[in-house]
Short mmCIF file of N, CA and C in Angstrom, two decimals:
data_model
loop_
_atom_site.label_atom_id
_atom_site.label_comp_id
_atom_site.label_asym_id
_atom_site.label_seq_id
_atom_site.Cartn_x
_atom_site.Cartn_y
_atom_site.Cartn_z
N GLN A 1 95.72 101.17 98.52
CA GLN A 1 94.56 101.23 97.65
C GLN A 1 94.75 100.24 96.50
N VAL A 2 93.75 99.36 96.34
CA VAL A 2 93.81 98.37 95.26
C VAL A 2 93.32 99.00 93.97
N GLN A 3 94.07 98.79 92.91
CA GLN A 3 93.64 99.24 91.58
C GLN A 3 93.46 98.02 90.68
N LEU A 4 92.35 97.96 89.99
CA LEU A 4 92.04 96.86 89.09
C LEU A 4 91.83 97.42 87.69
N VAL A 5 92.53 96.85 86.71
CA VAL A 5 92.43 97.34 85.33
C VAL A 5 92.09 96.18 84.42
N GLU A 6 90.90 96.25 83.82
CA GLU A 6 90.46 95.19 82.91
C GLU A 6 90.91 95.47 81.48
N SER A 7 91.05 94.40 80.72
CA SER A 7 91.34 94.51 79.29
C SER A 7 90.85 93.25 78.60
N GLY A 8 90.84 93.28 77.26
CA GLY A 8 90.49 92.09 76.51
C GLY A 8 89.10 92.06 75.91
N GLY A 9 88.29 93.06 76.23
CA GLY A 9 86.95 93.10 75.65
C GLY A 9 87.00 93.38 74.16
N GLY A 10 85.86 93.24 73.51
CA GLY A 10 85.80 93.50 72.08
C GLY A 10 84.48 93.05 71.50
N SER A 11 84.43 93.03 70.16
CA SER A 11 83.23 92.60 69.45
C SER A 11 83.50 91.29 68.73
N VAL A 12 82.62 90.33 68.94
CA VAL A 12 82.77 89.02 68.30
C VAL A 12 81.41 88.54 67.82
N GLN A 13 81.42 87.56 66.95
CA GLN A 13 80.18 86.94 66.52
C GLN A 13 79.80 85.83 67.48
N ALA A 14 78.54 85.50 67.48
CA ALA A 14 78.05 84.40 68.32
C ALA A 14 78.84 83.14 68.03
N GLY A 15 79.19 82.43 69.12
CA GLY A 15 80.01 81.24 69.01
C GLY A 15 81.49 81.50 69.17
N GLY A 16 81.87 82.76 69.15
CA GLY A 16 83.27 83.13 69.28
C GLY A 16 83.77 83.13 70.71
N SER A 17 85.03 83.52 70.87
CA SER A 17 85.67 83.51 72.18
C SER A 17 86.41 84.83 72.44
N LEU A 18 86.54 85.14 73.71
CA LEU A 18 87.36 86.26 74.17
C LEU A 18 88.02 85.86 75.47
N ARG A 19 89.12 86.52 75.79
CA ARG A 19 89.76 86.32 77.08
C ARG A 19 89.95 87.68 77.74
N LEU A 20 89.29 87.85 78.86
CA LEU A 20 89.40 89.07 79.63
C LEU A 20 90.50 88.94 80.67
N SER A 21 91.20 90.03 80.91
CA SER A 21 92.24 90.07 81.93
C SER A 21 91.96 91.21 82.90
N CYS A 22 92.40 91.04 84.14
CA CYS A 22 92.26 92.08 85.15
C CYS A 22 93.57 92.12 85.94
N ALA A 23 94.31 93.19 85.75
CA ALA A 23 95.58 93.36 86.45
C ALA A 23 95.34 94.07 87.77
N ALA A 24 95.84 93.48 88.86
CA ALA A 24 95.66 94.05 90.20
C ALA A 24 96.98 94.62 90.70
N SER A 25 96.94 95.84 91.18
CA SER A 25 98.16 96.49 91.65
C SER A 25 98.17 96.55 93.18
N GLU A 26 98.26 95.36 93.80
CA GLU A 26 98.26 95.34 95.25
C GLU A 26 98.96 94.06 95.70
N TYR A 27 99.87 94.17 96.67
CA TYR A 27 100.70 93.02 97.01
C TYR A 27 99.92 91.91 97.71
N THR A 28 98.70 92.21 98.25
CA THR A 28 97.93 91.18 98.95
C THR A 28 96.96 90.48 98.01
N TYR A 29 97.16 90.63 96.70
CA TYR A 29 96.28 89.99 95.73
C TYR A 29 96.15 88.50 95.99
N SER A 30 97.23 87.83 96.37
CA SER A 30 97.21 86.37 96.51
C SER A 30 96.26 85.91 97.61
N SER A 31 95.92 86.74 98.58
CA SER A 31 95.03 86.36 99.66
C SER A 31 93.57 86.73 99.39
N ALA A 32 93.34 87.44 98.31
CA ALA A 32 92.01 87.98 98.03
C ALA A 32 91.12 87.00 97.28
N CYS A 33 89.81 87.19 97.42
CA CYS A 33 88.85 86.57 96.52
C CYS A 33 88.61 87.55 95.38
N MET A 34 88.49 87.02 94.18
CA MET A 34 88.29 87.85 92.99
C MET A 34 87.05 87.38 92.26
N ALA A 35 86.48 88.27 91.47
CA ALA A 35 85.27 87.90 90.74
C ALA A 35 85.11 88.73 89.48
N TRP A 36 84.29 88.23 88.60
CA TRP A 36 83.86 88.96 87.42
C TRP A 36 82.35 89.20 87.52
N PHE A 37 81.97 90.41 87.19
CA PHE A 37 80.57 90.79 87.12
C PHE A 37 80.30 91.35 85.72
N ARG A 38 79.03 91.45 85.37
CA ARG A 38 78.70 92.11 84.11
C ARG A 38 77.42 92.92 84.28
N GLN A 39 77.32 93.94 83.44
CA GLN A 39 76.17 94.83 83.54
C GLN A 39 75.71 95.22 82.14
N GLU A 40 74.48 94.85 81.83
CA GLU A 40 73.87 95.27 80.58
C GLU A 40 73.33 96.68 80.75
N LEU A 41 73.21 97.39 79.65
CA LEU A 41 72.74 98.76 79.67
C LEU A 41 71.37 98.85 80.32
N GLY A 42 71.27 99.66 81.37
CA GLY A 42 70.00 99.86 82.04
C GLY A 42 69.61 98.78 83.03
N LYS A 43 70.50 97.84 83.27
CA LYS A 43 70.19 96.75 84.20
C LYS A 43 71.18 96.72 85.35
N GLU A 44 70.87 95.91 86.36
CA GLU A 44 71.74 95.79 87.52
C GLU A 44 73.02 95.01 87.18
N ARG A 45 74.06 95.30 87.94
CA ARG A 45 75.30 94.55 87.80
C ARG A 45 75.11 93.18 88.43
N MET A 46 75.51 92.11 87.69
CA MET A 46 75.28 90.75 88.13
C MET A 46 76.58 89.97 88.18
N GLY A 47 76.70 89.09 89.17
CA GLY A 47 77.88 88.26 89.28
C GLY A 47 77.93 87.19 88.20
N VAL A 48 79.13 86.92 87.72
CA VAL A 48 79.34 85.90 86.68
C VAL A 48 80.13 84.73 87.24
N ALA A 49 81.28 85.02 87.87
CA ALA A 49 82.13 83.96 88.39
C ALA A 49 83.03 84.53 89.48
N SER A 50 83.39 83.67 90.44
CA SER A 50 84.32 84.09 91.49
C SER A 50 85.37 83.01 91.68
N ILE A 51 86.51 83.42 92.28
CA ILE A 51 87.59 82.48 92.56
C ILE A 51 88.26 82.87 93.85
N GLY A 52 88.49 81.88 94.72
CA GLY A 52 89.13 82.14 95.99
C GLY A 52 90.65 82.08 95.88
N SER A 53 91.31 82.35 97.00
CA SER A 53 92.77 82.36 97.02
C SER A 53 93.35 80.99 96.72
N GLN A 54 92.59 79.93 97.05
CA GLN A 54 93.03 78.56 96.77
C GLN A 54 92.37 78.02 95.50
N ARG A 55 91.80 78.92 94.71
CA ARG A 55 91.25 78.62 93.38
C ARG A 55 89.93 77.87 93.42
N THR A 56 89.19 77.96 94.52
CA THR A 56 87.81 77.48 94.53
C THR A 56 86.99 78.42 93.65
N THR A 57 86.21 77.84 92.74
CA THR A 57 85.47 78.68 91.79
C THR A 57 83.97 78.53 91.97
N MET A 58 83.26 79.54 91.50
CA MET A 58 81.81 79.56 91.53
C MET A 58 81.34 80.27 90.26
N TYR A 59 80.27 79.75 89.64
CA TYR A 59 79.75 80.34 88.41
C TYR A 59 78.23 80.51 88.51
N VAL A 60 77.74 81.52 87.85
CA VAL A 60 76.31 81.65 87.69
C VAL A 60 75.87 80.62 86.64
N ASP A 61 74.66 80.09 86.77
CA ASP A 61 74.22 78.99 85.91
C ASP A 61 74.31 79.31 84.41
N SER A 62 74.04 80.53 84.05
CA SER A 62 73.97 80.88 82.63
C SER A 62 75.31 80.81 81.89
N VAL A 63 76.42 80.74 82.64
CA VAL A 63 77.73 80.69 81.98
C VAL A 63 78.48 79.39 82.26
N LYS A 64 77.91 78.51 83.06
CA LYS A 64 78.59 77.24 83.37
C LYS A 64 78.84 76.46 82.10
N GLY A 65 80.09 75.95 81.98
CA GLY A 65 80.46 75.19 80.80
C GLY A 65 80.92 76.05 79.64
N ARG A 66 80.76 77.36 79.74
CA ARG A 66 81.18 78.26 78.65
C ARG A 66 82.27 79.24 79.10
N PHE A 67 82.22 79.68 80.34
CA PHE A 67 83.20 80.63 80.87
C PHE A 67 84.11 79.93 81.88
N THR A 68 85.36 80.36 81.93
CA THR A 68 86.30 79.82 82.90
C THR A 68 87.06 80.95 83.57
N ILE A 69 86.98 80.99 84.90
CA ILE A 69 87.72 81.99 85.66
C ILE A 69 89.01 81.36 86.16
N SER A 70 90.10 82.15 86.14
CA SER A 70 91.38 81.66 86.62
C SER A 70 92.19 82.85 87.12
N ARG A 71 93.28 82.54 87.83
CA ARG A 71 94.13 83.60 88.36
C ARG A 71 95.58 83.17 88.30
N ASP A 72 96.45 84.15 88.13
CA ASP A 72 97.88 83.93 88.13
C ASP A 72 98.45 84.83 89.23
N SER A 73 98.79 84.23 90.36
CA SER A 73 99.26 85.02 91.50
C SER A 73 100.63 85.63 91.25
N ASP A 74 101.45 84.99 90.41
CA ASP A 74 102.77 85.56 90.10
C ASP A 74 102.63 86.87 89.33
N LYS A 75 101.59 86.96 88.51
CA LYS A 75 101.37 88.15 87.69
C LYS A 75 100.32 89.08 88.27
N ASN A 76 99.75 88.72 89.43
CA ASN A 76 98.67 89.51 90.02
C ASN A 76 97.56 89.78 89.01
N THR A 77 97.17 88.75 88.27
CA THR A 77 96.21 88.92 87.19
C THR A 77 95.09 87.89 87.28
N LEU A 78 93.88 88.37 87.06
CA LEU A 78 92.68 87.55 87.01
C LEU A 78 92.26 87.43 85.56
N TYR A 79 91.73 86.26 85.19
CA TYR A 79 91.29 86.04 83.81
C TYR A 79 89.86 85.53 83.77
N LEU A 80 89.22 85.76 82.65
CA LEU A 80 87.93 85.14 82.36
C LEU A 80 87.94 84.74 80.89
N GLN A 81 87.96 83.42 80.65
CA GLN A 81 87.87 82.90 79.29
C GLN A 81 86.41 82.76 78.93
N LEU A 82 86.01 83.40 77.86
CA LEU A 82 84.62 83.37 77.40
C LEU A 82 84.55 82.59 76.10
N ASP A 83 83.92 81.44 76.13
CA ASP A 83 83.75 80.60 74.93
C ASP A 83 82.27 80.46 74.61
N SER A 84 82.00 80.04 73.37
CA SER A 84 80.62 79.83 72.92
C SER A 84 79.75 81.04 73.26
N LEU A 85 80.25 82.20 72.93
CA LEU A 85 79.55 83.43 73.30
C LEU A 85 78.20 83.55 72.60
N LYS A 86 77.27 84.15 73.33
CA LYS A 86 75.91 84.37 72.83
C LYS A 86 75.60 85.87 72.85
N PRO A 87 74.67 86.32 72.03
CA PRO A 87 74.32 87.75 72.06
C PRO A 87 73.92 88.24 73.45
N GLU A 88 73.31 87.37 74.24
CA GLU A 88 72.90 87.78 75.59
C GLU A 88 74.07 87.94 76.55
N ASP A 89 75.28 87.58 76.13
CA ASP A 89 76.47 87.84 76.94
C ASP A 89 76.98 89.28 76.77
N THR A 90 76.38 90.00 75.86
CA THR A 90 76.78 91.38 75.62
C THR A 90 76.57 92.22 76.88
N ALA A 91 77.64 92.86 77.35
CA ALA A 91 77.59 93.64 78.59
C ALA A 91 78.95 94.29 78.83
N MET A 92 78.97 95.18 79.82
CA MET A 92 80.24 95.67 80.35
C MET A 92 80.66 94.69 81.43
N TYR A 93 81.90 94.21 81.36
CA TYR A 93 82.41 93.25 82.31
C TYR A 93 83.38 93.93 83.27
N TYR A 94 83.15 93.68 84.57
CA TYR A 94 83.96 94.29 85.62
C TYR A 94 84.64 93.22 86.46
N CYS A 95 85.87 93.47 86.87
CA CYS A 95 86.46 92.60 87.87
C CYS A 95 86.36 93.27 89.23
N ALA A 96 86.35 92.45 90.26
CA ALA A 96 86.18 92.93 91.62
C ALA A 96 87.05 92.12 92.56
N SER A 97 87.38 92.74 93.68
CA SER A 97 88.28 92.11 94.64
C SER A 97 87.74 92.28 96.06
N TYR A 98 87.90 91.23 96.85
CA TYR A 98 87.64 91.30 98.29
C TYR A 98 88.91 90.91 99.00
N ARG A 99 89.43 91.84 99.81
CA ARG A 99 90.64 91.58 100.57
C ARG A 99 90.27 91.32 102.02
N PRO A 100 90.53 90.13 102.55
CA PRO A 100 90.14 89.84 103.94
C PRO A 100 91.00 90.65 104.92
N PRO A 101 90.49 90.97 106.09
CA PRO A 101 91.26 91.72 107.09
C PRO A 101 92.47 90.94 107.60
N ALA A 102 92.39 89.60 107.55
CA ALA A 102 93.51 88.75 107.95
C ALA A 102 93.36 87.41 107.24
N GLY A 103 94.48 86.69 107.07
CA GLY A 103 94.40 85.38 106.47
C GLY A 103 94.07 85.42 104.99
N TYR A 104 93.46 84.32 104.52
CA TYR A 104 93.16 84.16 103.12
C TYR A 104 91.66 84.01 102.91
N CYS A 105 91.18 84.58 101.82
CA CYS A 105 89.78 84.44 101.44
C CYS A 105 89.65 83.15 100.62
N LEU A 106 88.89 82.17 101.11
CA LEU A 106 88.76 80.89 100.42
C LEU A 106 87.63 80.90 99.39
N SER A 107 86.53 81.58 99.72
CA SER A 107 85.39 81.59 98.83
C SER A 107 84.55 82.83 99.11
N ARG A 108 83.92 83.34 98.07
CA ARG A 108 83.10 84.54 98.22
C ARG A 108 81.93 84.42 97.26
N GLY A 109 80.83 85.09 97.59
CA GLY A 109 79.63 84.99 96.77
C GLY A 109 79.70 85.82 95.51
N LEU A 110 78.56 85.99 94.88
CA LEU A 110 78.46 86.74 93.64
C LEU A 110 77.51 87.93 93.76
N ARG A 111 77.50 88.52 94.95
CA ARG A 111 76.73 89.75 95.13
C ARG A 111 77.71 90.92 95.08
N THR A 112 77.25 92.05 94.59
CA THR A 112 78.14 93.21 94.50
C THR A 112 78.63 93.64 95.88
N VAL A 113 77.81 93.44 96.92
CA VAL A 113 78.20 93.86 98.27
C VAL A 113 79.31 92.99 98.86
N ASP A 114 79.59 91.87 98.22
CA ASP A 114 80.64 90.98 98.71
C ASP A 114 82.04 91.48 98.39
N TYR A 115 82.17 92.55 97.58
CA TYR A 115 83.48 92.98 97.09
C TYR A 115 83.76 94.44 97.40
N ASP A 116 85.05 94.73 97.64
CA ASP A 116 85.47 96.05 98.09
C ASP A 116 85.96 96.95 96.97
N TYR A 117 86.63 96.36 95.98
CA TYR A 117 87.28 97.16 94.95
C TYR A 117 86.80 96.72 93.58
N TRP A 118 86.75 97.69 92.67
CA TRP A 118 86.21 97.44 91.34
C TRP A 118 87.07 98.10 90.27
N GLY A 119 87.11 97.43 89.12
CA GLY A 119 87.75 98.04 87.96
C GLY A 119 86.77 98.92 87.21
N GLN A 120 87.23 99.50 86.11
CA GLN A 120 86.42 100.42 85.31
C GLN A 120 85.60 99.70 84.25
N GLY A 121 85.91 98.45 83.99
CA GLY A 121 85.11 97.67 83.05
C GLY A 121 85.70 97.58 81.66
N THR A 122 85.31 96.51 80.96
CA THR A 122 85.68 96.32 79.56
C THR A 122 84.45 95.79 78.82
N GLN A 123 84.17 96.35 77.66
CA GLN A 123 82.93 96.03 76.95
C GLN A 123 83.08 94.77 76.11
N VAL A 124 82.09 93.90 76.22
CA VAL A 124 81.99 92.71 75.36
C VAL A 124 80.69 92.82 74.57
N THR A 125 80.81 92.73 73.25
CA THR A 125 79.65 92.80 72.38
C THR A 125 79.63 91.57 71.48
N VAL A 126 78.52 90.84 71.52
CA VAL A 126 78.38 89.62 70.74
C VAL A 126 77.24 89.81 69.74
N SER A 127 77.54 89.67 68.48
CA SER A 127 76.53 89.84 67.44
C SER A 127 76.05 88.48 66.93
N SER A 128 74.80 88.47 66.51
CA SER A 128 74.22 87.19 66.05
C SER A 128 74.48 86.96 64.56
#
């Protein structure tokens, strides 16, 4: 069973930065595709960024140039660097994992159905 634990959320002013972390407790982390999603109160959960086992990345247009997804396979940890934050980035941020049945996951989409395991989330609040 994969366990994902997010941390690093908080409250910042517009223009500020945060770094989110997601610790994965599963030895096959290195073969998995990982992603960050976010969910505003009362709205659907939406994909933000994904990264494959070979570090191929994908971003939603609204965060391109401001957010950076990365992974450290030695530490089994996923990161999301959030820069130039805007009030509309305020949301609960979740990390997610897709573990392929065999081999390595090179790339994965940004739909919630693309992922098998989820963390509990970390809140990001951006004030104007």
